[in-house]
Amino acid sequence: MEPRVTGDRCRPRDVALTMSEFQIIEENLRSAMRFFGQATGSGEVRSLEGAIAMFSGLEYGVFNIALLTRGITSDNGSLEARLAAAARYFKTRTLRWSFWLCEDLLDPPVRRRARQAFFDFGLRAISHPPGMFAPALLPSVRPLPAIECRRVADEATRKAFAEITTVAFEIPYTVAYAVYTPERAWKGDYQGFVGLVDGRPVAIVALVAAAGALGVYSLGTLPAYRRQGYGEGLLRAAVAEMQQRPGPLILQSTEIGYSLYRRMGFRDATKFTVYLTK
Ligand SMILES: CC(C)(COP(=O)(O)OP(=O)(O)OC[C@H]1O[C@@H](n2cnc3c(N)ncnc32)[C@H](O)[C@@H]1OP(=O)(O)O)[C@@H](O)C(=O)NCCC(=O)NCCS
């Protein structure tokens, strides 16, 4: 059976058996990024030819996102056509946008000239996060401190999510506030969790069930609370809330999170390049 790369966003776990790890990772990411098109009420999610665009309604490039929806198997100008479609889409809406490219969607000859093609469309590479896959979480190697895990479900948890995003990911507060505090933002697949210590919000994570796996996004801990086990503790607690039994998880890692994720059972399965308008 041919693996399906596009299609339904939430499918039973056994469907994932027909997909390779990179396909699970990039399809889960596409589901997750819809959040930014739906969060503010002034953006949208738009299907393009071979790609998809999420416009947040804000002049903030990393929240205005385009992704491929299927692979490019021959060097016939398809990459340029899809970049042109994304560029046309954003041109009338914003000057600032980004493109998340899963390298495994490109055949080697196309991959070799991708950087130049993106450059020609005014985009430069800003990061190369590994796409990671874990069949299930490994047990913790040390006792973890207590952390209360609260689902984002009211004004206080929405504000806490925005505030911790601002600090942990260095995103302007006005932008984080516009994206994470509307009630409508949390009505889709993107489920947020806030970790509290002695009643104070100190960490966040978002989880997305899609493509037969649970995607981990936005794990962040306030600097003063880092390296004490709260990040791992919140992630484990949130996963336990979303999964009835152990199952596959995926994520894209930053450098600072990488060794934590390796210890928890994640392995490199693909590579992404994030391009941002110059
Ligand atoms: C990545 C991040 C979420 C980790 O949060 P955290 O609360 O510090 O996570 P933990 O404390 O569970 O683990 C972090 C490290 O502290 C270590 N640690 C945890 N408890 C410890 C203890 N009691 N004694 C010594 N070391 C400890 C862990 O082993 C881990 O080390 P490692 O990175 O070398 O594997 C945090 O650094 C952050 O917010 N970074 C910025 C945002 C970001 O990049 N997020 C990742 C998105 S993919």
mmCIF file of C-alpha atoms and ligand atoms in Angstrom:
data_model
loop_
_atom_site.group_PDB
_atom_site.id
_atom_site.type_symbol
_atom_site.label_atom_id
_atom_site.label_comp_id
_atom_site.label_asym_id
_atom_site.label_seq_id
_atom_site.Cartn_x
_atom_site.Cartn_y
_atom_site.Cartn_z
ATOM 1 C CA MET A 1 0.000 0.000 0.000
ATOM 2 C CA GLU A 2 1.300 3.466 -0.889
ATOM 3 C CA PRO A 3 1.981 5.611 2.168
ATOM 4 C CA ARG A 4 -0.382 8.571 2.344
ATOM 5 C CA VAL A 5 1.348 11.821 3.042
ATOM 6 C CA THR A 6 -1.627 14.133 2.916
ATOM 7 C CA GLY A 7 -5.193 13.771 4.029
ATOM 8 C CA ASP A 8 -7.002 13.386 7.337
ATOM 9 C CA ARG A 9 -5.286 15.053 10.210
ATOM 10 C CA CYS A 10 -6.334 12.737 13.058
ATOM 11 C CA ARG A 11 -6.129 9.105 12.228
ATOM 12 C CA PRO A 12 -5.969 5.949 14.265
ATOM 13 C CA ARG A 13 -2.529 4.922 15.440
ATOM 14 C CA ASP A 14 -2.345 1.815 13.186
ATOM 15 C CA VAL A 15 -2.519 4.014 10.065
ATOM 16 C CA ALA A 16 0.898 5.299 11.100
ATOM 17 C CA LEU A 17 2.313 1.844 10.381
ATOM 18 C CA THR A 18 1.933 2.573 6.651
ATOM 19 C CA MET A 19 3.951 5.792 6.903
ATOM 20 C CA SER A 20 7.682 6.236 7.372
ATOM 21 C CA GLU A 21 8.925 8.164 10.397
ATOM 22 C CA PHE A 22 9.692 11.309 8.429
ATOM 23 C CA GLN A 23 6.179 11.293 6.936
ATOM 24 C CA ILE A 24 4.642 11.020 10.395
ATOM 25 C CA ILE A 25 6.810 13.887 11.647
ATOM 26 C CA GLU A 26 6.084 16.255 8.780
ATOM 27 C CA GLU A 27 2.371 15.467 8.646
ATOM 28 C CA ASN A 28 2.029 16.028 12.389
ATOM 29 C CA LEU A 29 3.901 19.331 11.992
ATOM 30 C CA ARG A 30 1.501 20.442 9.255
ATOM 31 C CA SER A 31 -1.455 19.724 11.528
ATOM 32 C CA ALA A 32 0.183 21.605 14.387
ATOM 33 C CA MET A 33 1.012 24.700 12.325
ATOM 34 C CA ARG A 34 -2.666 25.180 11.458
ATOM 35 C CA PHE A 35 -2.849 26.619 14.984
ATOM 36 C CA PHE A 36 -1.185 29.830 13.778
ATOM 37 C CA GLY A 37 -3.687 30.256 10.966
ATOM 38 C CA GLN A 38 -6.627 29.853 13.301
ATOM 39 C CA ALA A 39 -5.479 31.442 16.569
ATOM 40 C CA THR A 40 -5.977 35.192 16.166
ATOM 41 C CA GLY A 41 -9.188 35.327 14.128
ATOM 42 C CA SER A 42 -7.547 37.603 11.541
ATOM 43 C CA GLY A 43 -5.523 34.903 9.814
ATOM 44 C CA GLU A 44 -6.335 31.805 7.773
ATOM 45 C CA VAL A 45 -5.163 28.423 6.531
ATOM 46 C CA ARG A 46 -4.951 28.234 2.730
ATOM 47 C CA SER A 47 -4.251 25.208 0.506
ATOM 48 C CA LEU A 48 -1.921 26.010 -2.381
ATOM 49 C CA GLU A 49 -0.707 23.794 -5.243
ATOM 50 C CA GLY A 50 1.530 21.233 -3.464
ATOM 51 C CA ALA A 51 1.846 23.421 -0.383
ATOM 52 C CA ILE A 52 -0.129 24.939 2.474
ATOM 53 C CA ALA A 53 0.064 28.400 4.030
ATOM 54 C CA MET A 54 -0.866 29.495 7.539
ATOM 55 C CA PHE A 55 -1.236 33.272 7.891
ATOM 56 C CA SER A 56 -1.438 34.439 11.521
ATOM 57 C CA GLY A 57 -2.795 37.893 10.707
ATOM 58 C CA LEU A 58 0.371 39.395 12.242
ATOM 59 C CA GLU A 59 3.587 40.869 10.780
ATOM 60 C CA TYR A 60 5.615 38.155 12.455
ATOM 61 C CA GLY A 61 7.500 35.867 10.077
ATOM 62 C CA VAL A 62 7.857 32.698 12.118
ATOM 63 C CA PHE A 63 4.081 32.568 12.662
ATOM 64 C CA ASN A 64 3.293 33.042 8.940
ATOM 65 C CA ILE A 65 4.233 29.623 7.682
ATOM 66 C CA ALA A 66 4.294 27.684 4.425
ATOM 67 C CA LEU A 67 5.023 23.960 4.096
ATOM 68 C CA LEU A 68 5.069 21.424 1.265
ATOM 69 C CA THR A 69 2.159 18.993 1.258
ATOM 70 C CA ARG A 70 3.835 16.388 -0.948
ATOM 71 C CA GLY A 71 7.326 15.428 -2.017
ATOM 72 C CA ILE A 72 9.213 16.637 -5.086
ATOM 73 C CA THR A 73 10.681 13.692 -6.942
ATOM 74 C CA SER A 74 12.152 15.178 -10.101
ATOM 75 C CA ASP A 75 14.177 18.265 -10.811
ATOM 76 C CA ASN A 76 11.545 19.859 -13.040
ATOM 77 C CA GLY A 77 10.968 23.252 -11.473
ATOM 78 C CA SER A 78 8.283 22.098 -9.024
ATOM 79 C CA LEU A 79 10.102 23.536 -6.039
ATOM 80 C CA GLU A 80 10.183 26.970 -7.668
ATOM 81 C CA ALA A 81 6.495 26.664 -8.616
ATOM 82 C CA ARG A 82 5.529 25.924 -5.019
ATOM 83 C CA LEU A 83 7.728 28.707 -3.670
ATOM 84 C CA ALA A 84 6.134 31.050 -6.199
ATOM 85 C CA ALA A 85 2.659 30.027 -5.000
ATOM 86 C CA ALA A 86 3.612 30.703 -1.369
ATOM 87 C CA ALA A 87 5.280 34.025 -2.261
ATOM 88 C CA ARG A 88 2.175 35.108 -4.221
ATOM 89 C CA TYR A 89 -0.073 34.152 -1.318
ATOM 90 C CA PHE A 90 1.861 36.119 1.304
ATOM 91 C CA LYS A 91 2.633 39.111 -0.940
ATOM 92 C CA THR A 92 -0.774 40.722 -0.435
ATOM 93 C CA ARG A 93 -0.878 39.899 3.293
ATOM 94 C CA THR A 94 2.534 40.364 4.880
ATOM 95 C CA LEU A 95 6.192 41.019 4.130
ATOM 96 C CA ARG A 96 7.299 38.484 6.717
ATOM 97 C CA TRP A 97 6.853 34.763 6.334
ATOM 98 C CA SER A 98 8.721 31.517 6.719
ATOM 99 C CA PHE A 99 8.929 28.122 5.092
ATOM 100 C CA TRP A 100 9.449 24.883 7.021
ATOM 101 C CA LEU A 101 11.106 22.390 4.679
ATOM 102 C CA CYS A 102 11.384 18.698 5.553
ATOM 103 C CA GLU A 103 14.526 17.719 3.615
ATOM 104 C CA ASP A 104 13.234 14.164 3.018
ATOM 105 C CA LEU A 105 10.447 15.567 0.826
ATOM 106 C CA LEU A 106 13.033 16.496 -1.807
ATOM 107 C CA ASP A 107 14.932 14.144 -4.098
ATOM 108 C CA PRO A 108 18.730 14.630 -3.752
ATOM 109 C CA PRO A 109 19.159 16.771 -6.940
ATOM 110 C CA VAL A 110 16.359 19.118 -5.845
ATOM 111 C CA ARG A 111 17.709 19.204 -2.293
ATOM 112 C CA ARG A 112 21.145 20.266 -3.561
ATOM 113 C CA ARG A 113 19.812 23.426 -5.158
ATOM 114 C CA ALA A 114 17.079 24.155 -2.595
ATOM 115 C CA ARG A 115 19.051 26.779 -0.679
ATOM 116 C CA GLN A 116 19.592 28.818 -3.869
ATOM 117 C CA ALA A 117 15.930 28.443 -4.878
ATOM 118 C CA PHE A 118 14.779 29.737 -1.467
ATOM 119 C CA PHE A 119 17.318 32.561 -1.685
ATOM 120 C CA ASP A 120 15.906 33.590 -5.063
ATOM 121 C CA PHE A 121 12.500 33.941 -3.387
ATOM 122 C CA GLY A 122 13.941 36.185 -0.682
ATOM 123 C CA LEU A 123 14.233 33.478 2.003
ATOM 124 C CA ARG A 124 17.302 32.533 4.021
ATOM 125 C CA ALA A 125 17.894 29.548 6.290
ATOM 126 C CA ILE A 126 17.682 30.452 9.988
ATOM 127 C CA SER A 127 17.761 26.999 11.619
ATOM 128 C CA HIS A 128 18.096 23.296 10.910
ATOM 129 C CA PRO A 129 16.063 21.490 13.566
ATOM 130 C CA PRO A 130 16.260 17.696 13.557
ATOM 131 C CA GLY A 131 12.918 15.922 13.243
ATOM 132 C CA MET A 132 12.897 13.341 16.033
ATOM 133 C CA PHE A 133 10.846 10.205 16.615
ATOM 134 C CA ALA A 134 10.344 8.082 19.751
ATOM 135 C CA PRO A 135 8.353 4.807 19.601
ATOM 136 C CA ALA A 136 7.442 5.590 23.246
ATOM 137 C CA LEU A 137 9.036 7.554 26.090
ATOM 138 C CA LEU A 138 11.861 5.801 27.962
ATOM 139 C CA PRO A 139 11.599 5.779 31.768
ATOM 140 C CA SER A 140 13.171 8.709 33.600
ATOM 141 C CA VAL A 141 16.778 8.249 34.789
ATOM 142 C CA ARG A 142 16.241 10.248 37.985
ATOM 143 C CA PRO A 143 13.338 11.144 40.294
ATOM 144 C CA LEU A 144 11.500 14.189 38.938
ATOM 145 C CA PRO A 145 10.260 17.092 41.067
ATOM 146 C CA ALA A 146 6.510 17.528 41.550
ATOM 147 C CA ILE A 147 4.866 19.787 38.974
ATOM 148 C CA GLU A 148 1.138 20.401 38.590
ATOM 149 C CA CYS A 149 0.048 19.929 34.968
ATOM 150 C CA ARG A 150 -2.958 22.080 33.997
ATOM 151 C CA ARG A 151 -4.537 22.022 30.553
ATOM 152 C CA VAL A 152 -4.891 25.418 28.834
ATOM 153 C CA ALA A 153 -8.614 25.944 29.296
ATOM 154 C CA ASP A 154 -9.240 29.386 30.819
ATOM 155 C CA GLU A 155 -7.946 32.949 30.758
ATOM 156 C CA ALA A 156 -5.279 32.348 33.418
ATOM 157 C CA THR A 157 -3.736 29.349 31.646
ATOM 158 C CA ARG A 158 -3.904 31.093 28.247
ATOM 159 C CA LYS A 159 -2.087 34.142 29.674
ATOM 160 C CA ALA A 160 0.489 31.948 31.392
ATOM 161 C CA PHE A 161 1.137 30.171 28.082
ATOM 162 C CA ALA A 162 1.689 33.526 26.347
ATOM 163 C CA GLU A 163 3.951 34.863 29.110
ATOM 164 C CA ILE A 164 6.181 31.787 29.279
ATOM 165 C CA THR A 165 6.389 31.666 25.457
ATOM 166 C CA THR A 166 7.657 35.257 25.481
ATOM 167 C CA VAL A 167 10.438 34.458 27.928
ATOM 168 C CA ALA A 168 11.391 30.938 26.832
ATOM 169 C CA PHE A 169 11.316 31.598 23.065
ATOM 170 C CA GLU A 170 12.144 35.339 23.053
ATOM 171 C CA ILE A 171 8.959 36.269 21.210
ATOM 172 C CA PRO A 172 7.558 39.825 21.673
ATOM 173 C CA TYR A 173 4.779 39.792 24.248
ATOM 174 C CA THR A 174 2.299 41.575 21.965
ATOM 175 C CA VAL A 175 2.738 38.782 19.410
ATOM 176 C CA ALA A 176 2.549 35.953 21.975
ATOM 177 C CA TYR A 177 -0.506 37.614 23.553
ATOM 178 C CA ALA A 178 -2.312 37.945 20.195
ATOM 179 C CA VAL A 179 -1.655 34.310 19.320
ATOM 180 C CA TYR A 180 -2.029 32.427 22.604
ATOM 181 C CA THR A 181 -4.667 34.269 24.636
ATOM 182 C CA PRO A 182 -7.786 34.043 22.382
ATOM 183 C CA GLU A 183 -10.131 31.269 23.448
ATOM 184 C CA ARG A 184 -10.585 30.273 19.798
ATOM 185 C CA ALA A 185 -6.865 29.441 19.513
ATOM 186 C CA TRP A 186 -7.299 26.344 21.672
ATOM 187 C CA LYS A 187 -10.392 24.875 19.994
ATOM 188 C CA GLY A 188 -8.420 22.728 17.521
ATOM 189 C CA ASP A 189 -5.884 19.892 17.782
ATOM 190 C CA TYR A 190 -3.245 22.040 19.498
ATOM 191 C CA GLN A 191 -3.599 21.229 23.188
ATOM 192 C CA GLY A 192 -1.658 23.372 25.639
ATOM 193 C CA PHE A 193 -0.444 22.553 29.146
ATOM 194 C CA VAL A 194 0.982 24.773 31.853
ATOM 195 C CA GLY A 195 3.223 23.410 34.615
ATOM 196 C CA LEU A 196 2.857 25.022 38.061
ATOM 197 C CA VAL A 197 5.253 24.847 41.008
ATOM 198 C CA ASP A 198 3.848 26.127 44.318
ATOM 199 C CA GLY A 199 0.977 27.615 42.314
ATOM 200 C CA ARG A 200 3.281 29.566 39.951
ATOM 201 C CA PRO A 201 3.301 28.827 36.199
ATOM 202 C CA VAL A 202 6.894 27.905 35.284
ATOM 203 C CA ALA A 203 6.720 25.720 32.162
ATOM 204 C CA ILE A 204 4.573 25.062 29.084
ATOM 205 C CA VAL A 205 4.128 22.450 26.404
ATOM 206 C CA ALA A 206 1.666 21.841 23.546
ATOM 207 C CA LEU A 207 0.727 18.434 22.158
ATOM 208 C CA VAL A 208 -0.930 17.545 18.868
ATOM 209 C CA ALA A 209 -2.389 14.094 18.111
ATOM 210 C CA ALA A 210 -2.092 13.637 14.329
ATOM 211 C CA ALA A 211 -0.653 11.192 11.777
ATOM 212 C CA GLY A 212 -0.773 8.422 14.382
ATOM 213 C CA ALA A 213 1.651 10.143 16.756
ATOM 214 C CA LEU A 214 1.682 12.744 19.462
ATOM 215 C CA GLY A 215 3.617 15.840 18.390
ATOM 216 C CA VAL A 216 5.467 17.827 21.056
ATOM 217 C CA TYR A 217 5.623 21.597 20.504
ATOM 218 C CA SER A 218 6.628 24.702 22.472
ATOM 219 C CA LEU A 219 8.203 22.962 25.464
ATOM 220 C CA GLY A 220 9.601 25.859 27.489
ATOM 221 C CA THR A 221 10.656 26.492 31.091
ATOM 222 C CA LEU A 222 11.311 29.880 32.719
ATOM 223 C CA PRO A 223 15.115 30.321 32.973
ATOM 224 C CA ALA A 224 15.159 30.364 36.803
ATOM 225 C CA TYR A 225 13.465 26.959 36.873
ATOM 226 C CA ARG A 226 15.579 25.203 34.235
ATOM 227 C CA ARG A 227 17.769 22.109 34.796
ATOM 228 C CA GLN A 228 15.705 20.914 37.743
ATOM 229 C CA GLY A 229 13.565 18.377 35.900
ATOM 230 C CA TYR A 230 10.445 20.551 35.413
ATOM 231 C CA GLY A 231 10.571 20.414 31.594
ATOM 232 C CA GLU A 232 10.752 16.639 31.582
ATOM 233 C CA GLY A 233 8.185 16.381 34.376
ATOM 234 C CA LEU A 234 5.638 18.563 32.544
ATOM 235 C CA LEU A 235 6.179 16.770 29.240
ATOM 236 C CA ARG A 236 5.627 13.363 30.875
ATOM 237 C CA ALA A 237 2.521 14.559 32.730
ATOM 238 C CA ALA A 238 0.975 16.104 29.596
ATOM 239 C CA VAL A 239 1.730 13.007 27.505
ATOM 240 C CA ALA A 240 0.106 10.832 30.182
ATOM 241 C CA GLU A 241 -3.038 13.003 29.907
ATOM 242 C CA MET A 242 -3.177 12.608 26.120
ATOM 243 C CA GLN A 243 -2.171 8.944 25.706
ATOM 244 C CA GLN A 244 -4.040 6.059 27.262
ATOM 245 C CA ARG A 245 -1.139 3.713 26.461
ATOM 246 C CA PRO A 246 2.465 4.348 25.404
ATOM 247 C CA GLY A 247 2.719 5.308 21.726
ATOM 248 C CA PRO A 248 4.916 7.162 19.224
ATOM 249 C CA LEU A 249 5.909 10.761 19.729
ATOM 250 C CA ILE A 250 7.561 13.240 17.379
ATOM 251 C CA LEU A 251 9.094 16.696 17.604
ATOM 252 C CA GLN A 252 11.487 19.189 16.040
ATOM 253 C CA SER A 253 14.262 19.983 18.485
ATOM 254 C CA THR A 254 16.130 23.149 19.322
ATOM 255 C CA GLU A 255 19.784 22.767 20.317
ATOM 256 C CA ILE A 256 19.075 23.364 23.986
ATOM 257 C CA GLY A 257 16.381 20.670 24.137
ATOM 258 C CA TYR A 258 18.276 18.034 22.147
ATOM 259 C CA SER A 259 20.042 16.040 24.884
ATOM 260 C CA LEU A 260 16.916 15.997 27.075
ATOM 261 C CA TYR A 261 14.907 14.537 24.186
ATOM 262 C CA ARG A 262 17.609 11.954 23.389
ATOM 263 C CA ARG A 263 17.522 10.785 26.999
ATOM 264 C CA MET A 264 13.744 10.494 26.854
ATOM 265 C CA GLY A 265 13.941 8.141 23.838
ATOM 266 C CA PHE A 266 13.818 10.434 20.782
ATOM 267 C CA ARG A 267 16.125 9.707 17.838
ATOM 268 C CA ASP A 268 16.896 11.771 14.714
ATOM 269 C CA ALA A 269 14.598 10.670 11.884
ATOM 270 C CA THR A 270 14.760 13.593 9.451
ATOM 271 C CA LYS A 271 16.024 17.150 9.060
ATOM 272 C CA PHE A 272 14.147 20.392 8.625
ATOM 273 C CA THR A 273 15.395 23.725 7.395
ATOM 274 C CA VAL A 274 13.470 26.807 8.472
ATOM 275 C CA TYR A 275 13.678 29.652 5.957
ATOM 276 C CA LEU A 276 12.653 33.202 6.844
ATOM 277 C CA THR A 277 12.163 36.249 4.626
ATOM 278 C CA LYS A 278 15.336 38.393 4.534
HETATM 279 C C1 LIG B 1 14.598 22.901 26.663
HETATM 280 C C2 LIG B 1 13.948 23.325 27.983
HETATM 281 C C3 LIG B 1 12.437 23.297 27.794
HETATM 282 C C4 LIG B 1 14.339 22.318 29.061
HETATM 283 O O1 LIG B 1 13.598 22.634 30.236
HETATM 284 P P1 LIG B 1 14.120 22.217 31.693
HETATM 285 O O2 LIG B 1 13.018 22.486 32.640
HETATM 286 O O3 LIG B 1 15.444 22.823 31.948
HETATM 287 O O4 LIG B 1 14.294 20.632 31.461
HETATM 288 P P2 LIG B 1 14.830 19.556 32.499
HETATM 289 O O5 LIG B 1 15.252 20.229 33.774
HETATM 290 O O6 LIG B 1 13.849 18.463 32.583
HETATM 291 O O7 LIG B 1 16.127 18.997 31.746
HETATM 292 C C5 LIG B 1 17.141 19.888 31.299
HETATM 293 C C6 LIG B 1 18.506 19.399 31.740
HETATM 294 O O8 LIG B 1 18.639 19.499 33.165
HETATM 295 C C7 LIG B 1 19.125 18.261 33.669
HETATM 296 N N1 LIG B 1 18.577 18.074 35.034
HETATM 297 C C8 LIG B 1 17.280 17.958 35.372
HETATM 298 N N2 LIG B 1 17.175 17.766 36.713
HETATM 299 C C9 LIG B 1 18.425 17.790 37.210
HETATM 300 C C10 LIG B 1 18.963 17.655 38.517
HETATM 301 N N3 LIG B 1 18.170 17.460 39.569
HETATM 302 N N4 LIG B 1 20.289 17.736 38.656
HETATM 303 C C11 LIG B 1 21.092 17.939 37.594
HETATM 304 N N5 LIG B 1 20.649 18.080 36.320
HETATM 305 C C12 LIG B 1 19.322 18.006 36.148
HETATM 306 C C13 LIG B 1 18.587 17.231 32.706
HETATM 307 O O9 LIG B 1 19.331 16.043 32.760
HETATM 308 C C14 LIG B 1 18.762 17.933 31.386
HETATM 309 O O10 LIG B 1 20.124 17.857 31.015
HETATM 310 P P3 LIG B 1 20.589 17.610 29.522
HETATM 311 O O11 LIG B 1 19.992 18.746 28.697
HETATM 312 O O12 LIG B 1 22.049 17.664 29.601
HETATM 313 O O13 LIG B 1 20.021 16.287 29.140
HETATM 314 C C15 LIG B 1 14.423 24.750 28.404
HETATM 315 O O14 LIG B 1 15.834 24.792 28.362
HETATM 316 C C16 LIG B 1 13.881 25.891 27.554
HETATM 317 O O15 LIG B 1 12.806 26.430 27.815
HETATM 318 N N6 LIG B 1 14.631 26.282 26.489
HETATM 319 C C17 LIG B 1 14.222 27.361 25.585
HETATM 320 C C18 LIG B 1 13.067 26.927 24.704
HETATM 321 C C19 LIG B 1 13.422 25.693 23.884
HETATM 322 O O16 LIG B 1 14.392 25.659 23.139
HETATM 323 N N7 LIG B 1 12.587 24.644 24.025
HETATM 324 C C20 LIG B 1 12.731 23.366 23.324
HETATM 325 C C21 LIG B 1 11.789 23.357 22.178
HETATM 326 S S1 LIG B 1 12.095 21.939 21.144
#
